[in-house]
Amino acid sequence: MKKYSMSATALLLLSQAAFASEFGPLNVVITASRTAEKADDTLAAMTVITRDDIERLQAKSIRDVLQGTAGINITNNGGEGKSTSIFLRGTESDHVLVLIDGIKVGSATLGTTAFQHIPIEQVERIEVVRGPMSSLYGSEAIGGVIQIFTRKGGGELKPFFSIGGGSYNTYNASLGVSGGGEQGWFNLSASGINTNGFNACNGKPSPGGAGCFTVEPDDDGYKNLSGSLRAGYKFDGGVEVDIHALQSRGNTEFDGSYVNESESVQSVFGGSARFSPLDIWQMSLSAGQSIDKSDNFKDDSFKSRFESKRDTVSFLNDISITKNNLLTVGVDYQNDRVDGTTAYAVTSRDNKGLFAQYKGSLAAQDIQLSMRRDDNEQFGGYNTGSAAWG
């Protein structure tokens, strides 16, 4: 009973923290409409988790932060560094679009993201939008969007450092420095974790068994070393630029008949620029690349390699028709490439997207209309639309 009470308390604290962030009057969100707006003005169902929430909850992973959030189900295959899947509103895990600082991440073939390797120490805030968002982001956002923002920095020069430990010989540490002035800001940080873990699978043997039918009575450990950089500057002419980079290297042990160890590299880097040629018109351009790579072993013997790269470019125009009426028109380009020991029939594909969105208000009612056209090199062209009123 005590264990159950502690778990319930932790979930309650998380829900309270997320609720406070979700409806905070000063919160500005981007993910729900791809334009900046107050959290309580959006028509989408969403939750915002800030750095203060993360530190108050003493979260050790993305899974810890999102566990208990409304509309989210999470599965994990045995502790730190093990495969973690996130489901939004009952949809599949590959129906959730994941962005890091606006750049799409995840496997180009599986359609899922290795959340277990994203270091929570490098995260500034998380925006979760629940419900279909394909009319703004494309086919990957059927269930919703999770956008992770890396630490931004600003203010006086501030170094930070933390160290901790726990059960299963777990040790973790993080350090960094941030700062900035009226026009520029930066954050540079690194973190690491090492744990012996536990025997994540006490299965029974079977002929040609795999997964939990494999008997490997050893601890399944995990190591990770990560670093991130984010910096920006606002020029006198009004042009604002932002660059960011994040890399995570993890080594995971698990039980399996074919492979039982994986070395993974998750990388994302990119930049953006914003400019207002007119008072009613803001243009923004962003570009970046994400890499998902893993080498797999069986008892230290190499077995397979997988690598996918995703290049993305987006160009958006926000036009204020009147004070309460905004028109957004944008184009997206994405190129996916895969490589490895598997012989794929298709190793590269392009996707071009064109979308438009109208946000307006009539008396006390808010309206949001959006339409998107995608042209995929492999799957063809499709139209998606949505309407919201509230």
Coordinates of C-alpha atoms in Angstrom, one line a residue:
M1 CA 0.0 0.0 0.0
K2 CA 2.8 2.4 0.7
K3 CA 4.3 1.9 -2.7
Y4 CA 1.0 2.5 -4.3
S5 CA 0.5 5.7 -2.3
M6 CA 3.9 7.0 -3.3
S7 CA 3.2 6.4 -7.0
A8 CA -0.2 8.1 -6.8
T9 CA 1.3 11.1 -5.1
A10 CA 4.0 11.4 -7.8
L11 CA 1.4 11.3 -10.5
L12 CA -0.7 13.8 -8.7
L13 CA 2.2 16.2 -8.5
L14 CA 3.0 15.8 -12.1
S15 CA -0.6 16.4 -13.1
Q16 CA -0.7 19.5 -10.9
A17 CA 2.5 20.8 -12.4
A18 CA 1.4 20.2 -16.0
F19 CA -2.0 21.8 -15.2
A20 CA -0.4 24.9 -13.8
S21 CA 1.8 25.3 -16.9
E22 CA -1.0 24.5 -19.3
F23 CA -3.2 27.4 -18.1
G24 CA -0.6 29.9 -17.0
P25 CA -1.6 33.3 -18.3
L26 CA 2.0 34.3 -19.4
N27 CA 2.8 31.0 -21.3
V28 CA 3.3 31.5 -25.0
V29 CA 3.1 28.3 -27.1
I30 CA 4.0 27.6 -30.7
T31 CA 3.2 24.0 -31.5
A32 CA -0.6 24.2 -31.5
S33 CA -0.8 26.5 -34.6
R34 CA 2.8 26.9 -35.7
T35 CA 2.5 30.5 -34.6
A36 CA 3.1 32.2 -31.2
E37 CA 0.0 32.4 -29.0
K38 CA -1.0 32.4 -25.4
A39 CA -1.7 28.9 -24.1
D40 CA -5.2 29.8 -22.9
D41 CA -6.0 31.2 -26.4
T42 CA -5.4 28.0 -28.3
L43 CA -8.3 25.8 -29.4
A44 CA -6.2 22.6 -29.3
A45 CA -6.0 20.3 -26.2
M46 CA -2.4 20.8 -25.0
T47 CA -0.1 20.7 -22.0
V48 CA 3.1 22.7 -21.4
I49 CA 5.8 21.4 -19.1
T50 CA 8.5 24.0 -18.2
R51 CA 12.0 23.6 -16.8
D52 CA 10.7 24.6 -13.3
D53 CA 8.2 21.7 -13.5
I54 CA 11.0 19.3 -14.5
E55 CA 13.2 20.4 -11.6
R56 CA 10.3 20.4 -9.1
L57 CA 9.3 16.9 -10.1
Q58 CA 13.0 15.7 -10.0
A59 CA 12.3 13.9 -13.3
K60 CA 15.1 11.7 -14.7
S61 CA 13.7 11.1 -18.2
I62 CA 11.2 12.3 -20.7
R63 CA 9.1 9.3 -19.6
D64 CA 9.0 10.6 -16.0
V65 CA 7.9 14.0 -17.2
L66 CA 5.1 12.8 -19.5
Q67 CA 3.8 9.9 -17.3
G68 CA 0.4 10.8 -16.0
T69 CA -0.2 13.6 -18.5
A70 CA -3.8 13.6 -19.8
G71 CA -4.2 11.6 -23.1
I72 CA -0.8 10.0 -23.0
N73 CA 0.0 6.3 -22.5
I74 CA 3.7 5.2 -22.2
T75 CA 5.3 1.7 -22.4
N76 CA 8.8 0.9 -21.4
N77 CA 10.8 -2.3 -21.8
G78 CA 12.7 -2.5 -18.6
G79 CA 14.2 0.7 -17.1
E80 CA 16.6 3.4 -18.1
G81 CA 17.7 3.4 -21.7
K82 CA 15.2 0.7 -22.8
S83 CA 12.8 1.1 -25.6
T84 CA 10.1 3.7 -24.7
S85 CA 6.9 4.2 -26.8
I86 CA 4.4 7.1 -26.3
F87 CA 0.8 6.9 -27.5
L88 CA -1.5 10.0 -27.8
R89 CA -5.2 9.6 -27.5
G90 CA -5.1 5.9 -28.3
T91 CA -3.3 6.2 -31.6
E92 CA -0.2 4.2 -32.5
S93 CA 3.3 5.3 -31.4
D94 CA 4.2 6.1 -35.0
H95 CA 1.2 8.5 -35.2
V96 CA 2.9 11.0 -32.9
L97 CA 5.1 13.6 -34.5
V98 CA 8.1 14.6 -32.4
L99 CA 10.0 17.8 -32.9
I100 CA 13.2 19.1 -31.2
D101 CA 13.5 22.9 -31.6
G102 CA 11.2 22.7 -34.6
I103 CA 13.1 19.8 -36.4
K104 CA 11.5 16.5 -37.0
V105 CA 13.2 13.6 -35.3
G106 CA 12.8 9.8 -35.3
S107 CA 13.3 6.8 -37.4
A108 CA 12.5 7.3 -41.1
T109 CA 11.3 3.6 -41.4
L110 CA 9.7 2.9 -38.1
G111 CA 8.2 6.3 -37.6
T112 CA 9.0 6.3 -33.9
T113 CA 11.3 8.3 -31.7
A114 CA 13.9 6.9 -29.2
F115 CA 12.6 9.0 -26.3
Q116 CA 14.8 6.9 -23.9
H117 CA 17.9 8.6 -25.3
I118 CA 16.7 12.2 -25.1
P119 CA 18.4 13.7 -22.0
I120 CA 16.0 15.5 -19.7
E121 CA 18.9 17.7 -18.5
Q122 CA 19.0 19.4 -21.9
V123 CA 15.3 20.2 -22.0
E124 CA 13.9 23.7 -21.4
R125 CA 10.2 23.0 -22.0
I126 CA 7.9 20.5 -23.7
E127 CA 4.7 21.2 -25.5
V128 CA 2.2 18.4 -26.0
V129 CA -0.7 18.8 -28.5
R130 CA -3.3 16.1 -28.3
G131 CA -5.4 15.3 -31.3
P132 CA -5.0 15.3 -35.1
M133 CA -2.6 17.9 -36.4
S134 CA -1.9 16.6 -39.9
S135 CA -3.5 19.7 -41.6
L136 CA -0.5 21.7 -40.2
Y137 CA 2.3 19.1 -39.9
G138 CA 1.6 16.2 -42.3
S139 CA 0.7 12.6 -42.0
E140 CA 3.0 11.8 -39.0
A141 CA 0.8 14.0 -36.7
I142 CA -2.4 11.9 -36.7
G143 CA -2.4 11.5 -32.9
G144 CA -0.7 14.8 -32.0
V145 CA 2.6 16.5 -31.7
I146 CA 5.2 16.6 -29.0
Q147 CA 7.7 19.4 -29.3
I148 CA 10.8 19.5 -27.1
F149 CA 12.8 22.7 -26.7
T150 CA 16.4 22.6 -25.6
R151 CA 17.7 24.9 -22.9
K152 CA 17.8 28.5 -24.1
G153 CA 19.8 30.6 -21.7
G154 CA 19.8 34.4 -21.2
G155 CA 20.4 36.9 -18.5
E156 CA 23.7 37.1 -16.5
L157 CA 26.4 34.5 -17.0
K158 CA 25.3 31.5 -15.0
P159 CA 27.2 28.2 -14.6
F160 CA 25.2 25.2 -13.3
F161 CA 26.1 21.7 -12.1
S162 CA 24.3 18.8 -10.5
I163 CA 25.3 15.2 -9.5
G164 CA 23.2 12.4 -8.2
G165 CA 23.0 8.7 -7.6
G166 CA 20.6 5.9 -6.8
S167 CA 19.8 2.3 -6.8
Y168 CA 21.3 -0.2 -9.2
N169 CA 24.6 1.7 -9.0
T170 CA 23.1 4.6 -10.9
Y171 CA 25.1 7.8 -11.2
N172 CA 24.3 10.9 -13.2
A173 CA 25.8 14.4 -13.6
S174 CA 25.1 17.5 -15.7
L175 CA 26.9 20.8 -16.1
G176 CA 26.7 23.8 -18.3
V177 CA 26.8 27.6 -18.6
S178 CA 24.2 30.1 -20.0
G179 CA 24.0 33.8 -20.4
G180 CA 23.0 36.7 -22.6
G181 CA 22.2 40.3 -23.0
E182 CA 19.5 42.5 -24.6
Q183 CA 20.2 41.1 -28.0
G184 CA 21.9 37.8 -27.7
W185 CA 21.8 34.6 -25.6
F186 CA 23.3 31.2 -25.3
N187 CA 23.3 27.9 -23.5
L188 CA 26.0 25.2 -23.5
S189 CA 25.4 22.0 -21.5
A190 CA 26.4 18.4 -21.1
S191 CA 25.1 15.4 -19.1
G192 CA 25.8 11.7 -18.5
I193 CA 24.3 8.7 -16.8
N194 CA 25.6 5.3 -15.9
T195 CA 23.6 2.5 -14.4
N196 CA 24.0 -1.2 -13.9
G197 CA 20.3 -1.7 -14.3
F198 CA 18.5 -4.9 -13.4
N199 CA 17.5 -8.1 -15.2
A200 CA 14.7 -6.7 -17.3
C201 CA 13.5 -10.0 -18.6
N202 CA 12.9 -13.2 -16.5
G203 CA 11.5 -15.2 -19.4
K204 CA 11.3 -18.9 -20.0
P205 CA 13.2 -20.6 -22.9
S206 CA 11.4 -21.8 -26.0
P207 CA 12.6 -23.3 -29.3
G208 CA 14.1 -20.5 -31.2
G209 CA 12.9 -18.1 -28.5
A210 CA 13.3 -14.4 -28.6
G211 CA 12.6 -11.4 -26.4
C212 CA 11.4 -12.4 -23.0
F213 CA 11.7 -16.1 -23.9
T214 CA 15.5 -15.7 -23.8
V215 CA 17.2 -16.6 -20.5
E216 CA 20.0 -14.1 -19.8
P217 CA 20.2 -13.8 -16.0
D218 CA 22.4 -10.7 -16.0
D219 CA 21.8 -7.0 -15.3
D220 CA 20.9 -4.9 -18.3
G221 CA 22.8 -1.7 -17.9
Y222 CA 22.7 1.7 -19.7
K223 CA 25.2 4.5 -20.4
N224 CA 24.5 7.8 -22.0
L225 CA 26.6 10.9 -22.7
S226 CA 24.9 14.0 -24.2
G227 CA 25.5 17.6 -25.1
S228 CA 23.6 20.5 -26.5
L229 CA 24.2 24.1 -27.7
R230 CA 21.7 26.8 -28.4
A231 CA 22.3 30.4 -29.2
G232 CA 20.5 33.3 -30.8
Y233 CA 20.9 37.0 -31.6
K234 CA 18.5 39.8 -32.6
F235 CA 20.0 42.4 -34.9
D236 CA 19.1 46.0 -34.9
G237 CA 17.3 45.7 -38.2
G238 CA 14.8 43.3 -36.6
V239 CA 16.2 40.0 -37.9
E240 CA 16.4 37.3 -35.3
V241 CA 18.5 34.2 -35.7
D242 CA 18.7 31.0 -33.7
I243 CA 21.0 28.0 -33.9
H244 CA 20.8 24.7 -32.0
A245 CA 22.5 21.3 -31.8
L246 CA 21.9 18.2 -29.6
Q247 CA 23.6 14.9 -29.6
S248 CA 23.0 11.9 -27.4
R249 CA 25.1 8.7 -27.4
G250 CA 23.7 5.7 -25.5
N251 CA 24.7 2.1 -24.9
T252 CA 21.9 -0.2 -23.9
E253 CA 22.0 -3.8 -22.7
F254 CA 18.9 -6.0 -23.0
D255 CA 17.8 -9.6 -23.3
G256 CA 17.5 -11.1 -26.8
S257 CA 18.3 -14.2 -28.8
Y258 CA 19.6 -12.3 -31.9
V259 CA 21.0 -9.1 -30.4
N260 CA 21.4 -8.0 -26.7
E261 CA 23.3 -4.7 -26.9
S262 CA 22.8 -1.5 -28.9
E263 CA 24.9 1.5 -29.4
S264 CA 22.8 4.5 -30.4
V265 CA 23.4 8.0 -31.6
Q266 CA 20.6 10.6 -31.8
S267 CA 21.6 13.9 -33.3
V268 CA 19.7 17.0 -34.3
F269 CA 21.0 20.4 -35.4
G270 CA 19.5 23.3 -37.3
G271 CA 18.8 27.0 -37.3
S272 CA 16.1 29.5 -37.9
A273 CA 15.7 33.2 -38.9
R274 CA 12.7 35.5 -38.4
F275 CA 12.1 38.9 -40.1
S276 CA 9.2 41.3 -40.5
P277 CA 9.3 43.2 -43.8
L278 CA 6.1 45.0 -42.8
D279 CA 4.3 45.5 -39.4
I280 CA 1.6 43.1 -40.4
W281 CA 3.9 40.5 -42.0
Q282 CA 6.4 38.1 -40.4
M283 CA 8.5 35.6 -42.3
S284 CA 10.4 32.7 -40.8
L285 CA 12.7 30.2 -42.3
S286 CA 14.1 27.1 -40.5
A287 CA 16.2 24.2 -41.6
G288 CA 17.9 21.3 -40.0
Q289 CA 18.9 17.6 -39.9
S290 CA 18.2 14.8 -37.5
I291 CA 20.1 11.5 -37.4
D292 CA 18.9 8.2 -35.8
K293 CA 21.7 5.6 -35.8
S294 CA 22.2 2.3 -34.0
D295 CA 24.8 -0.5 -34.1
N296 CA 23.5 -3.8 -32.7
F297 CA 25.6 -6.6 -31.1
K298 CA 25.2 -10.1 -29.6
D299 CA 27.7 -10.8 -26.8
D300 CA 30.0 -8.1 -28.2
S301 CA 29.8 -9.5 -31.8
F302 CA 28.5 -7.0 -34.4
K303 CA 25.2 -8.1 -36.0
S304 CA 23.6 -5.1 -37.7
R305 CA 23.6 -1.4 -38.3
F306 CA 20.8 1.0 -39.0
E307 CA 20.9 4.7 -39.9
S308 CA 18.3 7.2 -41.0
K309 CA 18.8 10.9 -41.8
R310 CA 16.0 13.5 -42.1
D311 CA 16.6 16.9 -43.7
T312 CA 13.8 19.5 -43.3
V313 CA 13.2 23.0 -44.5
S314 CA 10.2 25.2 -43.6
F315 CA 9.2 28.7 -44.8
L316 CA 6.3 30.4 -43.0
N317 CA 4.5 33.7 -43.5
D318 CA 2.2 35.2 -40.9
I319 CA 0.0 38.0 -42.1
S320 CA -2.2 40.0 -39.7
I321 CA -5.3 40.8 -41.6
T322 CA -6.7 42.7 -38.6
K323 CA -5.9 42.6 -34.9
N324 CA -7.9 39.4 -34.4
N325 CA -7.5 37.7 -37.8
L326 CA -4.2 36.0 -38.8
L327 CA -3.4 34.2 -42.0
T328 CA -0.5 31.7 -42.1
V329 CA 0.8 30.3 -45.3
G330 CA 3.8 27.9 -45.4
V331 CA 5.8 25.3 -47.3
D332 CA 7.7 22.3 -45.9
Y333 CA 10.3 20.1 -47.6
Q334 CA 11.6 16.9 -46.2
N335 CA 14.1 14.3 -47.4
D336 CA 14.5 10.9 -45.7
R337 CA 17.4 8.6 -46.3
V338 CA 18.1 5.2 -44.8
D339 CA 21.3 3.1 -44.8
G340 CA 22.6 0.0 -43.0
T341 CA 23.1 -3.7 -43.2
T342 CA 19.5 -4.3 -44.3
A343 CA 18.8 -4.1 -48.1
Y344 CA 15.9 -1.6 -48.4
A345 CA 13.9 -1.4 -51.6
V346 CA 13.6 2.4 -51.1
T347 CA 16.5 4.2 -49.6
S348 CA 15.4 7.8 -50.1
R349 CA 12.2 9.8 -50.5
D350 CA 11.1 13.4 -50.6
N351 CA 7.9 15.0 -49.3
K352 CA 6.7 18.5 -50.2
G353 CA 3.9 20.2 -48.2
L354 CA 1.9 23.4 -48.7
F355 CA -0.4 24.6 -46.0
A356 CA -2.6 27.5 -45.1
Q357 CA -4.3 28.4 -41.8
Y358 CA -6.7 31.1 -40.7
K359 CA -7.2 32.1 -37.1
G360 CA -9.8 34.6 -36.2
S361 CA -12.4 35.6 -33.6
L362 CA -16.0 36.7 -33.9
A363 CA -17.4 38.3 -30.7
A364 CA -16.5 35.7 -28.0
Q365 CA -15.9 32.8 -30.4
D366 CA -12.6 31.7 -31.8
I367 CA -12.2 30.0 -35.2
Q368 CA -9.3 28.1 -36.7
L369 CA -9.3 26.6 -40.2
S370 CA -6.4 24.9 -41.9
M371 CA -5.7 23.0 -45.1
R372 CA -2.6 21.1 -46.3
R373 CA -1.5 19.4 -49.5
D374 CA 1.3 16.8 -49.3
D375 CA 3.1 15.3 -52.3
N376 CA 5.2 12.3 -51.2
E377 CA 7.6 10.7 -53.7
Q378 CA 6.8 7.2 -52.5
F379 CA 3.1 7.4 -51.5
G380 CA 1.6 10.2 -53.8
G381 CA -0.4 13.3 -53.0
Y382 CA -3.0 13.8 -50.3
N383 CA -5.1 16.7 -48.9
T384 CA -5.9 17.2 -45.2
G385 CA -8.1 19.8 -43.6
S386 CA -9.4 20.7 -40.2
A387 CA -11.7 23.2 -38.5
A388 CA -12.0 24.2 -34.8
W389 CA -14.4 26.5 -33.1
G390 CA -14.6 27.4 -29.5

